[in-house]
Amino acid sequence: MAEVKNQPSVIRLEQEVSAKNFEAACVELLDILRKIDSNFGGIHDIECDFPEQLNVDELNKEKHVYFATRMANAITELFKDPALSLSESGAQTFFTLQRWLSMIFASSPYINADHILVTLNQNENPYNLADFRLSNTQDAIIKFCVLYLPESNINVNLEALWQLNPEVTGSLAFALQSPRFIATQQAFSKRGTLLQWFPEKLATFENLNNLPSAISHDVYMHCSYDVAENKHWVKKALNQVIRRHLLQGGWTDRDVTKLGERNGKPVMVVLLEHFHSSHSIYRTHSTSMIAARERFHLIGVGNEAVDAAGQAVFDEFHLLKGDNIFSKLNELKEICEKNGAAIFYMPSIGMDLTAIFASNTRLAPVQVIALGHPATTHSDFIEYVIVEDDYVGSEKCFSEQLLRLPKDALPYVPSALAPQHVEYRLRENPEVVNIGIASTTMKLNPYFLAALKAIRDRANVKVHFHFALGQSSGVTHPYVERFIKSYLGSDATAYPHAPYDQYLRILHNCDMMVNPFPFGNTNGIIDMVTLGLVGICKTGAEVHEHIDEGLFKRLGLPEWLIANTVDEYVERAIRLAENHQERLELRRHIIENNGLQTLFTGDPSPMGKVLLEKFEEWKAANLAEKPKKKVTKSTTTKEKTTKSTTTKKSAVKSEGKSEPKKTVKKTTKKADK
């Protein structure tokens, strides 16, 4: 009879911890963390005996705090036991899921796990967090790094920790960059420090075997939300390690001189991350790909989340079925080889491991990205980036060559969930000006919140901020809410992640909006105009902040709504909040002139045209005299690393199905022995 798999259980975790069954306790804990991860922070399908008093919808936040506290207590008892000794493979699993340990403690009264870590401090006064002296034993280092969380107040010397154990320290660096919410002063500062210190260290790794490779995409993507000019440099190092990892695993690039045609057209293979009718990437990039079919045979490649509308963009669509990164990449290469792909195109890169790994391979003679995630790749295998001309801030922010398109060359499409009719809410003289903020948790940071606090403190009208938050759900939301209220107190309401219609209702009740910075708000601005709202944005050199400026100008909004500095941002937000008639006139202008329609109209043909030109240029340069030769060095690699002579293979631990591993060392002795 087949064994029925039980739900992960807080009760069972507590029982195993009390019995000092360390292996069983760690397995249960990891199962709970995996379930939270698959629930995007939610706690459903996890057994927990909640008090009856909390089983009401109105106390949802209190329920999550209760859960987090129960979990934090159990984890405390488990990790405080000196007899617990984690294996290296067990530690790697914990690093992969550390962001949920972080959310559990941060949403509980504990805030962090420092009360556990002090037991490892060899200082005479273990509570002196400024002078933390860690034992150089393997057990102590692993325990410390697993529970050194973004909210920790312990002063850590990263260089000293690296000297003790580079692999565990590197794994910690991955884990600290993994959360979707890194906004508090403590967490934001840690990431900022890592982005300066870690790239050089990361580049020394030969492969990803002893790093939590499953969260590589978090390291790759989340740097974009920092404020440093060199924040993307970590991608250079990560790309180098990924490339070495692939070569050591037996990867070979495609021979891109073998070209083909379908229906008399060259072939463009498009690798998709998230692409369905209600997703932002579909909304911003589908029209230009449909238009490109005039010149190319378009083959879409993606996962099960690509819906019928997403698949219909392409001449044909292929589902990637591989269960690990190597099998997926080989499937992708086979598609490119079979069809003789001329162009390999990724409308977004950064949200999925497959795209990031693919960006470090040669699959077509011309490889291109667009700005579904608006940031440079620092890849040696991506030649071009598609950018509408008015979205470019500084060209210095790109490692790729810019293919500038006219500003209407990527016309958007409305979300499939967009309302058909909007009843605009225009308040003449509100006692309290309601200010909307459409933002994912990743876009929040202390600089932005400090600006909102300054607006609140300096405005001559009472304001209330309404945060319509993406990704703030389950055990994450109490933490996010506390952060917001630490700046704005009762003058802010933080709404948990909600379906699109509920999200729009939150913003519909607002009088104006302010956009987050430095990472801007493309689709938030579209939603703003949908509701007949106007707002303030801050521009800058990076494309992800300059897009806001471009959108505001396309909408015909006055330039004073576009700030160049934080001080200007505060001043102009105050002006918009205080001057009711001016604000209403701007709103009526947007509504009466159907400003939104300007974003949905344009000529989407230039992308296909310019990519065909670049392909023809490549052919002229590389195939004119040597049509049957292998690809020249300049087209296959700008690669700076040499192929390792080792034959050691390893599948990326992220997606493969592996045998269960012991999380606790076999040599672990129970305390009562």
XYZ file of C-alpha atoms in Angstrom:
673
model
C 0.000 0.000 0.000
C 1.407 3.361 -1.025
C 2.308 5.697 1.778
C 0.164 8.834 1.899
C 2.296 11.942 2.182
C 1.150 14.078 5.064
C 0.952 17.851 4.898
C 3.935 19.631 6.422
C 3.102 20.140 10.061
C 4.077 22.723 12.673
C 2.810 20.312 15.317
C 5.032 17.505 14.053
C 8.009 19.877 13.855
C 7.538 20.847 17.492
C 7.257 17.194 18.528
C 10.434 16.158 16.708
C 12.337 19.112 18.143
C 11.211 18.232 21.679
C 12.256 14.602 21.159
C 15.635 15.763 19.811
C 15.061 13.840 16.605
C 17.243 16.272 14.694
C 17.093 14.636 11.271
C 13.298 14.347 11.350
C 12.964 17.898 12.697
C 15.133 19.346 9.915
C 13.248 17.398 7.254
C 9.925 18.684 8.616
C 11.209 22.239 8.810
C 12.454 22.139 5.220
C 9.127 20.686 4.059
C 7.313 23.605 5.703
C 9.677 26.119 4.097
C 9.205 24.500 0.668
C 5.438 24.709 1.054
C 5.637 28.382 2.035
C 7.848 28.933 -1.017
C 5.383 27.238 -3.377
C 2.579 29.266 -1.734
C 4.495 32.542 -2.336
C 4.536 33.143 1.414
C 1.132 31.640 2.184
C 0.609 29.108 4.969
C -2.263 27.086 3.507
C -1.773 23.320 3.318
C 0.473 23.451 6.397
C -0.958 21.771 9.488
C -1.154 24.110 12.476
C -3.627 24.080 15.368
C -4.638 27.728 15.389
C -6.687 29.023 18.312
C -10.338 29.198 17.371
C -10.301 32.949 18.081
C -8.010 33.537 15.074
C -10.035 31.594 12.531
C -11.773 34.673 11.122
C -10.853 36.550 7.945
C -10.563 39.885 9.735
C -7.663 38.558 11.807
C -5.642 37.201 8.908
C -2.545 39.205 9.822
C -2.721 38.071 13.447
C -3.017 34.483 12.238
C 0.188 34.804 10.222
C 2.016 36.408 13.150
C 0.864 33.522 15.360
C 2.147 31.002 12.795
C 5.456 32.839 12.450
C 5.887 32.950 16.218
C 5.184 29.224 16.656
C 7.669 28.459 13.905
C 10.312 30.834 15.282
C 10.003 29.209 18.716
C 10.499 25.711 17.268
C 13.463 26.828 15.141
C 14.985 28.512 18.192
C 14.786 25.333 20.265
C 16.210 23.272 17.390
C 19.167 25.479 16.538
C 20.053 26.396 20.105
C 20.749 22.752 20.865
C 24.538 22.294 20.692
C 24.002 18.703 19.594
C 22.519 19.807 16.256
C 25.118 19.513 13.512
C 24.134 20.253 9.925
C 25.627 18.414 6.993
C 26.968 20.470 4.095
C 24.162 19.266 1.801
C 21.599 20.070 4.483
C 23.089 23.535 4.896
C 22.811 24.150 1.133
C 19.112 23.310 1.244
C 18.634 25.744 4.118
C 20.479 28.468 2.181
C 18.158 27.926 -0.784
C 15.162 28.508 1.467
C 16.713 30.993 3.881
C 14.513 33.838 2.652
C 11.539 32.099 4.275
C 13.400 31.625 7.548
C 14.003 35.355 7.316
C 10.313 36.150 6.737
C 9.234 33.881 9.615
C 11.490 35.599 12.132
C 10.859 39.094 10.717
C 7.079 38.680 10.982
C 7.350 37.323 14.516
C 8.195 39.352 17.630
C 11.774 38.061 17.349
C 12.494 40.169 14.192
C 15.688 38.159 13.563
C 17.550 35.083 14.825
C 20.236 36.956 16.774
C 18.974 35.444 20.050
C 20.106 32.074 18.673
C 23.374 33.301 17.189
C 24.560 34.781 20.505
C 24.985 31.195 21.706
C 27.828 30.952 19.163
C 29.542 34.162 20.318
C 32.769 33.435 22.153
C 33.005 36.981 23.430
C 32.952 37.273 27.256
C 29.718 39.149 26.744
C 27.889 37.121 24.085
C 25.273 39.871 23.743
C 27.894 42.328 22.488
C 26.826 42.135 18.830
C 29.378 44.733 17.715
C 32.238 42.382 18.658
C 31.098 38.958 17.563
C 33.731 36.238 17.853
C 32.768 33.096 16.016
C 34.442 29.765 16.583
C 36.245 28.512 13.488
C 34.647 25.069 13.721
C 32.649 23.901 10.731
C 29.513 23.362 12.814
C 29.578 26.883 14.224
C 30.232 28.515 10.833
C 27.388 26.640 9.128
C 24.902 27.284 11.928
C 25.826 30.956 12.019
C 25.504 31.460 8.271
C 22.181 29.629 7.997
C 20.645 31.935 10.613
C 22.454 35.175 9.812
C 19.391 36.890 8.331
C 18.864 40.248 6.574
C 17.478 41.798 9.756
C 20.445 40.722 11.923
C 22.124 43.416 14.019
C 25.379 41.458 14.363
C 28.497 43.108 13.006
C 30.021 40.574 10.596
C 33.446 40.735 8.970
C 32.730 39.121 5.603
C 36.398 38.849 4.710
C 37.190 36.983 7.932
C 34.207 34.688 7.379
C 35.396 34.045 3.815
C 38.818 33.014 5.059
C 37.218 30.472 7.394
C 34.976 28.912 4.705
C 34.617 30.469 1.229
C 31.859 28.122 0.044
C 29.608 28.625 3.056
C 30.236 32.391 2.977
C 29.464 32.461 -0.751
C 26.267 30.537 -0.065
C 25.315 33.069 2.610
C 25.905 35.877 0.094
C 23.484 34.170 -2.305
C 20.901 33.723 0.456
C 21.051 37.352 1.631
C 20.257 38.533 -1.905
C 17.376 36.114 -2.367
C 14.357 37.669 -0.541
C 11.728 39.517 -2.590
C 11.649 42.099 0.167
C 14.978 43.779 0.966
C 13.850 47.229 2.001
C 14.597 47.901 5.647
C 17.756 49.809 6.477
C 19.394 46.652 7.864
C 18.547 44.439 4.897
C 19.153 47.072 2.227
C 22.560 47.949 3.685
C 23.599 44.280 3.776
C 22.783 43.822 0.105
C 24.561 47.068 -0.749
C 27.687 45.855 1.041
C 27.510 42.476 -0.702
C 27.161 44.058 -4.140
C 30.495 45.795 -3.582
C 32.336 42.920 -1.876
C 30.965 39.754 -3.444
C 31.528 39.986 -7.251
C 35.299 39.537 -6.983
C 34.845 36.574 -4.622
C 32.095 34.985 -6.696
C 34.287 35.031 -9.799
C 36.743 32.654 -8.088
C 34.258 29.748 -7.997
C 34.893 27.078 -10.618
C 31.247 26.028 -10.746
C 27.962 26.158 -8.870
C 28.286 22.748 -7.215
C 28.755 24.066 -3.694
C 26.531 27.117 -3.974
C 22.720 27.352 -3.691
C 22.330 27.480 -7.484
C 18.538 27.307 -7.259
C 18.500 30.972 -6.219
C 21.010 32.187 -8.823
C 18.234 34.159 -10.531
C 17.657 36.116 -7.297
C 21.310 37.186 -7.207
C 21.030 38.098 -10.886
C 17.794 40.062 -10.697
C 17.579 41.677 -7.288
C 20.729 43.754 -7.727
C 18.659 45.965 -10.065
C 16.759 47.317 -7.057
C 19.865 48.742 -5.386
C 21.081 52.322 -5.809
C 24.816 51.894 -6.561
C 26.061 52.710 -10.077
C 27.954 49.410 -10.299
C 25.114 47.294 -8.887
C 24.962 45.051 -11.986
C 28.603 43.968 -11.762
C 27.626 40.911 -9.734
C 26.112 39.601 -12.987
C 29.546 39.610 -14.630
C 30.899 37.269 -11.977
C 27.791 35.087 -11.914
C 27.850 34.751 -15.713
C 31.480 33.610 -15.576
C 30.696 30.921 -12.996
C 27.603 29.765 -14.895
C 29.618 29.472 -18.106
C 32.315 27.400 -16.401
C 29.629 25.260 -14.779
C 28.012 24.557 -18.146
C 31.300 23.670 -19.830
C 32.257 21.342 -17.002
C 28.858 19.686 -17.339
C 29.558 18.865 -20.979
C 27.816 21.787 -22.670
C 28.787 22.652 -26.255
C 27.515 25.663 -28.142
C 25.570 25.319 -31.355
C 27.297 25.610 -34.723
C 25.510 28.753 -35.790
C 26.769 28.649 -39.391
C 24.135 25.992 -40.077
C 21.179 28.183 -40.876
C 17.718 27.329 -42.089
C 14.472 28.889 -43.231
C 10.806 28.169 -42.595
C 8.274 29.288 -45.158
C 11.014 31.249 -46.891
C 11.898 33.212 -43.756
C 14.809 33.041 -41.339
C 13.920 31.661 -37.929
C 13.716 33.572 -34.665
C 13.589 31.459 -31.503
C 12.095 33.305 -28.530
C 12.712 32.071 -24.983
C 9.952 33.181 -22.607
C 10.057 33.564 -18.823
C 6.574 34.721 -17.762
C 4.245 35.266 -20.693
C 0.453 35.176 -20.498
C -2.353 37.581 -21.346
C -2.487 39.264 -17.945
C 1.286 39.443 -17.389
C 3.285 42.629 -17.881
C 5.732 41.041 -20.386
C 2.856 40.039 -22.671
C 1.342 43.498 -22.286
C 4.549 45.229 -23.325
C 6.200 42.909 -25.862
C 3.593 40.818 -27.695
C 2.701 43.306 -30.462
C 6.288 43.720 -31.687
C 6.780 39.947 -31.866
C 3.548 39.447 -33.812
C 4.751 42.109 -36.276
C 8.153 40.409 -36.569
C 6.434 37.361 -38.110
C 6.272 39.321 -41.360
C 10.055 38.847 -41.676
C 10.775 35.815 -39.454
C 9.289 32.454 -38.670
C 8.761 32.866 -34.926
C 9.135 29.915 -32.560
C 8.158 30.509 -28.936
C 9.672 28.353 -26.188
C 8.369 28.445 -22.629
C 6.702 26.716 -19.702
C 3.152 25.665 -18.823
C 2.255 29.195 -17.674
C 2.198 30.470 -21.280
C -1.537 30.626 -22.004
C -3.396 30.341 -25.309
C -3.049 34.080 -25.994
C 0.678 33.896 -25.290
C 1.157 30.887 -27.572
C -0.861 32.560 -30.353
C 1.808 35.263 -30.678
C 4.090 32.725 -32.433
C 4.014 30.673 -35.612
C 4.657 27.697 -33.362
C 5.177 27.110 -29.660
C 7.295 24.498 -27.850
C 6.974 23.531 -24.214
C 10.264 22.991 -22.372
C 9.817 19.724 -20.528
C 13.264 19.085 -19.018
C 13.527 18.466 -15.269
C 16.906 20.156 -14.835
C 18.764 23.048 -16.363
C 20.960 20.937 -18.655
C 18.050 19.051 -20.148
C 16.145 22.301 -20.727
C 19.126 23.948 -22.399
C 19.695 20.922 -24.601
C 16.021 20.951 -25.630
C 16.383 24.630 -26.477
C 19.563 23.987 -28.473
C 17.872 21.146 -30.361
C 15.051 23.491 -31.394
C 17.597 26.078 -32.570
C 19.636 23.439 -34.445
C 16.657 21.748 -36.080
C 15.323 25.065 -37.361
C 18.674 26.743 -38.102
C 17.817 29.725 -35.887
C 19.123 33.083 -37.078
C 17.999 35.072 -34.037
C 17.776 34.052 -30.396
C 15.584 36.563 -28.565
C 14.582 36.945 -24.919
C 11.974 39.672 -24.266
C 12.868 39.445 -20.556
C 15.728 37.963 -18.575
C 16.268 37.687 -14.837
C 13.135 36.000 -13.523
C 13.945 32.426 -14.484
C 17.037 30.239 -14.274
C 16.697 28.899 -17.803
C 16.940 32.339 -19.410
C 19.937 33.334 -17.305
C 21.800 30.130 -18.145
C 20.807 30.415 -21.817
C 22.289 33.926 -21.910
C 25.669 32.303 -21.323
C 25.471 30.042 -24.364
C 25.644 30.492 -28.125
C 22.376 29.342 -29.736
C 22.145 31.690 -32.761
C 24.461 34.056 -34.610
C 22.540 37.083 -33.335
C 21.366 37.063 -29.697
C 19.132 39.813 -28.378
C 17.241 40.829 -25.251
C 14.486 43.326 -24.595
C 13.593 45.062 -21.384
C 10.818 42.969 -19.903
C 13.082 43.227 -16.872
C 14.720 46.575 -17.603
C 18.385 45.975 -16.853
C 21.603 45.053 -18.622
C 22.897 41.453 -18.658
C 26.694 41.837 -18.654
C 26.700 38.674 -20.752
C 29.427 37.937 -23.286
C 26.860 36.199 -25.487
C 24.204 38.907 -25.869
C 24.978 41.319 -28.709
C 21.997 43.652 -28.649
C 19.284 45.095 -26.460
C 16.004 46.432 -27.898
C 15.141 49.825 -26.363
C 12.647 52.467 -27.368
C 14.543 55.685 -27.864
C 12.784 57.735 -25.198
C 13.428 55.091 -22.541
C 17.215 55.289 -22.787
C 18.823 57.171 -19.938
C 22.580 56.663 -20.205
C 24.051 54.246 -22.749
C 26.827 53.595 -20.230
C 24.350 51.501 -18.227
C 24.319 48.799 -20.935
C 26.880 46.114 -21.727
C 24.991 45.360 -24.950
C 24.818 47.438 -28.129
C 21.611 49.436 -28.134
C 19.118 48.934 -30.924
C 17.136 52.142 -30.543
C 13.587 51.939 -31.843
C 11.044 54.751 -32.275
C 9.079 55.472 -29.124
C 5.900 53.857 -30.464
C 7.614 50.672 -31.729
C 6.542 48.491 -28.789
C 2.891 49.451 -28.341
C 1.347 47.958 -25.238
C -1.827 45.941 -25.004
C -4.292 46.254 -22.140
C -4.258 43.560 -19.514
C -6.792 40.803 -20.104
C -8.059 41.720 -16.655
C -8.403 45.455 -17.367
C -11.860 46.967 -16.692
C -14.044 47.740 -19.695
C -15.496 50.832 -18.019
C -14.193 53.083 -15.242
C -16.253 55.498 -13.155
C -13.695 58.144 -12.285
C -13.608 59.392 -8.698
C -12.849 63.108 -8.794
C -12.934 64.744 -5.357
C -12.966 68.556 -5.336
C -11.615 69.401 -1.877
C -10.726 66.268 0.039
C -9.959 66.630 3.747
C -7.359 63.910 3.352
C -5.523 63.466 0.050
C -5.254 59.763 -0.676
C -1.955 58.950 -2.386
C -1.646 55.594 -4.141
C 1.550 53.572 -4.518
C 1.522 50.601 -6.894
C 4.621 48.615 -6.068
C 5.976 45.135 -5.666
C 7.858 44.543 -2.435
C 11.140 44.533 -4.389
C 10.744 48.214 -5.307
C 10.485 49.407 -1.710
C 13.584 50.816 -0.026
C 14.520 53.211 2.797
C 15.217 56.123 0.429
C 11.757 55.956 -1.096
C 10.045 55.654 2.292
C 12.072 58.568 3.682
C 10.822 60.687 0.751
C 7.214 59.734 1.518
C 7.742 60.663 5.160
C 9.076 64.064 4.053
C 5.979 64.568 1.876
C 3.736 63.730 4.825
C 5.615 65.987 7.247
C 5.921 69.019 4.961
C 2.575 69.078 3.139
C 0.001 71.654 4.245
C -2.755 69.112 3.681
C -3.287 65.841 5.450
C -2.220 62.889 3.303
C -2.686 59.148 3.577
C -0.618 56.643 1.598
C -2.240 53.535 0.176
C 0.263 50.817 -0.757
C -1.211 48.395 -3.315
C 1.501 45.797 -2.911
C 2.552 42.956 -5.137
C 4.232 39.883 -3.569
C 3.286 40.927 -0.041
C 1.356 37.922 1.162
C 1.352 35.307 3.905
C 4.297 35.488 6.287
C 5.816 38.346 4.278
C 3.065 40.901 4.804
C 3.367 41.606 8.568
C 7.059 42.339 7.973
C 6.357 44.659 5.031
C 3.599 46.430 6.932
C 5.841 47.028 9.944
C 8.503 48.524 7.683
C 6.031 50.947 6.080
C 4.539 51.981 9.411
C 8.003 52.563 10.891
C 8.176 55.564 8.528
C 4.548 56.595 8.134
C 2.710 55.239 11.171
C -1.070 55.530 10.923
C -0.766 57.678 7.789
C -0.296 54.596 5.614
C -2.270 51.482 4.796
C -0.342 48.512 3.448
C -2.609 46.161 1.508
C -1.517 42.559 0.986
C -1.122 41.128 -2.500
C -4.562 41.072 -4.134
C -6.162 40.000 -7.424
C -5.980 42.621 -10.170
C -9.552 43.857 -9.747
C -9.101 44.373 -6.003
C -5.748 46.065 -6.618
C -7.432 48.508 -8.999
C -10.169 49.233 -6.436
C -7.508 50.281 -3.921
C -6.021 52.756 -6.390
C -9.448 53.895 -7.620
C -10.108 55.446 -4.226
C -6.961 57.563 -4.454
C -6.604 61.176 -5.583
C -3.084 60.886 -6.993
C -0.132 58.519 -7.195
C 3.579 58.593 -6.527
C 5.863 56.113 -8.247
C 8.642 54.208 -6.468
C 12.300 54.924 -7.185
C 14.945 54.138 -8.296
C 13.154 51.206 -9.940
C 10.223 52.664 -11.836
C 6.745 51.537 -12.579
C 5.773 50.868 -16.210
C 2.585 48.902 -15.625
C 1.730 50.839 -12.471
C 1.683 53.989 -14.603
C -0.611 52.302 -17.136
C -2.940 51.347 -14.287
C -2.726 54.915 -12.958
C -3.912 56.388 -16.247
C -6.568 53.685 -16.612
C -8.123 55.108 -13.444
C -7.718 58.719 -14.578
C -5.019 59.452 -12.014
C -1.871 61.542 -12.275
C 1.277 61.310 -10.228
C 4.950 62.034 -9.662
C 7.926 60.042 -10.895
C 11.689 60.293 -10.547
C 13.929 59.833 -13.570
C 17.581 58.819 -13.804
C 20.333 57.199 -15.845
C 19.178 53.582 -15.592
C 16.541 52.463 -18.056
C 14.339 51.176 -15.216
C 14.062 54.714 -13.846
C 14.102 56.553 -17.182
C 11.077 54.618 -18.480
C 8.858 56.597 -16.107
C 9.990 59.851 -17.715
C 9.343 58.443 -21.193
C 5.854 57.278 -20.276
C 4.912 60.579 -18.631
C 5.986 62.487 -21.739
C 4.088 60.111 -24.043
C 0.978 60.715 -21.945
C 1.362 64.457 -22.424
C 1.835 65.116 -18.716
C 3.664 68.342 -17.798
C 7.388 68.002 -17.194
C 7.189 69.375 -13.654
C 5.712 65.990 -12.651
C 9.075 64.406 -13.564
C 11.690 64.896 -10.825
C 15.445 64.645 -11.308
C 16.334 64.539 -7.602
C 14.730 63.298 -4.404
C 14.252 66.890 -3.217
C 12.397 67.716 -6.443
C 10.326 64.559 -6.037
C 9.205 65.625 -2.549
C 8.497 69.227 -3.558
C 6.443 68.256 -6.599
C 4.468 65.600 -4.790
C 3.549 68.225 -2.189
C 2.499 70.660 -4.930
C 0.265 68.012 -6.519
C -1.254 67.087 -3.156
C -1.898 70.673 -2.011
C -3.319 72.109 -5.231
C -6.652 70.379 -5.684
C -7.808 72.297 -8.743
C -4.503 71.900 -10.574
C -4.579 68.185 -9.856
C -8.170 67.852 -11.067
C -7.389 69.730 -14.274
C -4.522 67.351 -14.992
C -6.738 64.363 -14.319
C -9.500 65.682 -16.585
C -6.929 66.315 -19.312
C -5.819 62.661 -19.160
C -9.387 61.391 -19.123
C -10.773 63.663 -21.859
C -7.850 63.135 -24.212
C -7.782 59.387 -23.623
C -4.089 59.560 -22.787
C -3.963 55.834 -22.253
C -4.695 55.164 -25.913
C -1.358 56.704 -26.889
C 0.353 53.755 -25.181
C -1.743 51.219 -27.097
C -1.101 52.651 -30.571
C 2.019 52.694 -32.703
C 3.948 50.917 -35.430
C 5.344 47.620 -34.065
C 7.242 46.710 -37.244
C 10.710 48.256 -36.567
C 11.925 45.472 -34.259
C 11.593 42.755 -36.910
C 13.126 45.045 -39.517
C 16.205 45.961 -37.439
C 16.810 42.358 -36.343
C 16.713 41.196 -39.961
C 19.258 43.907 -40.801
C 21.564 42.715 -38.013
C 21.261 39.119 -39.197
C 22.128 40.146 -42.763
C 25.125 42.089 -41.428
C 26.295 38.983 -39.575
C 25.966 36.830 -42.688
C 27.917 39.321 -44.788
C 30.696 39.474 -42.209
C 30.925 35.778 -41.403
C 29.612 33.659 -44.247
C 30.547 35.490 -47.439
C 33.872 33.708 -47.955
C 33.693 30.820 -45.514
C 30.137 29.493 -45.562
C 30.929 26.053 -44.167
C 33.421 26.982 -41.501
C 32.708 26.912 -37.816
C 31.634 30.186 -36.259
C 34.479 32.599 -35.819
C 35.729 33.445 -32.361
C 34.206 36.893 -32.457
C 30.709 35.539 -33.038
C 30.750 32.593 -30.710
C 32.352 34.091 -27.691
C 33.547 37.173 -26.083
C 34.255 34.644 -23.384
C 36.961 35.561 -20.949
C 37.213 32.182 -19.224
C 38.912 29.057 -20.553
C 37.326 25.665 -20.624
C 38.243 23.614 -17.603
C 39.995 20.300 -18.191
C 37.962 18.618 -15.498
C 35.342 16.115 -16.580
C 33.280 16.421 -13.444
C 29.594 16.819 -14.275
C 26.891 18.322 -12.137
C 23.290 19.188 -12.781
C 22.170 22.472 -11.365
C 20.665 21.606 -8.041
C 17.758 23.914 -8.556
C 15.444 21.984 -10.722
C 16.717 18.446 -10.883
C 15.140 15.559 -8.998
C 17.786 14.382 -6.599
C 17.993 11.646 -4.037
C 17.059 12.714 -0.512
C 20.080 13.840 1.455
C 20.735 13.885 5.138
C 20.397 17.345 6.577
C 22.050 16.400 9.827
C 25.482 14.834 10.139
C 25.475 11.117 10.825
C 27.852 11.692 13.675
C 25.383 13.896 15.500
C 24.780 12.759 19.035
C 21.676 13.498 20.961
C 22.112 15.576 24.045
C 21.005 12.772 26.350
C 23.703 10.366 25.189
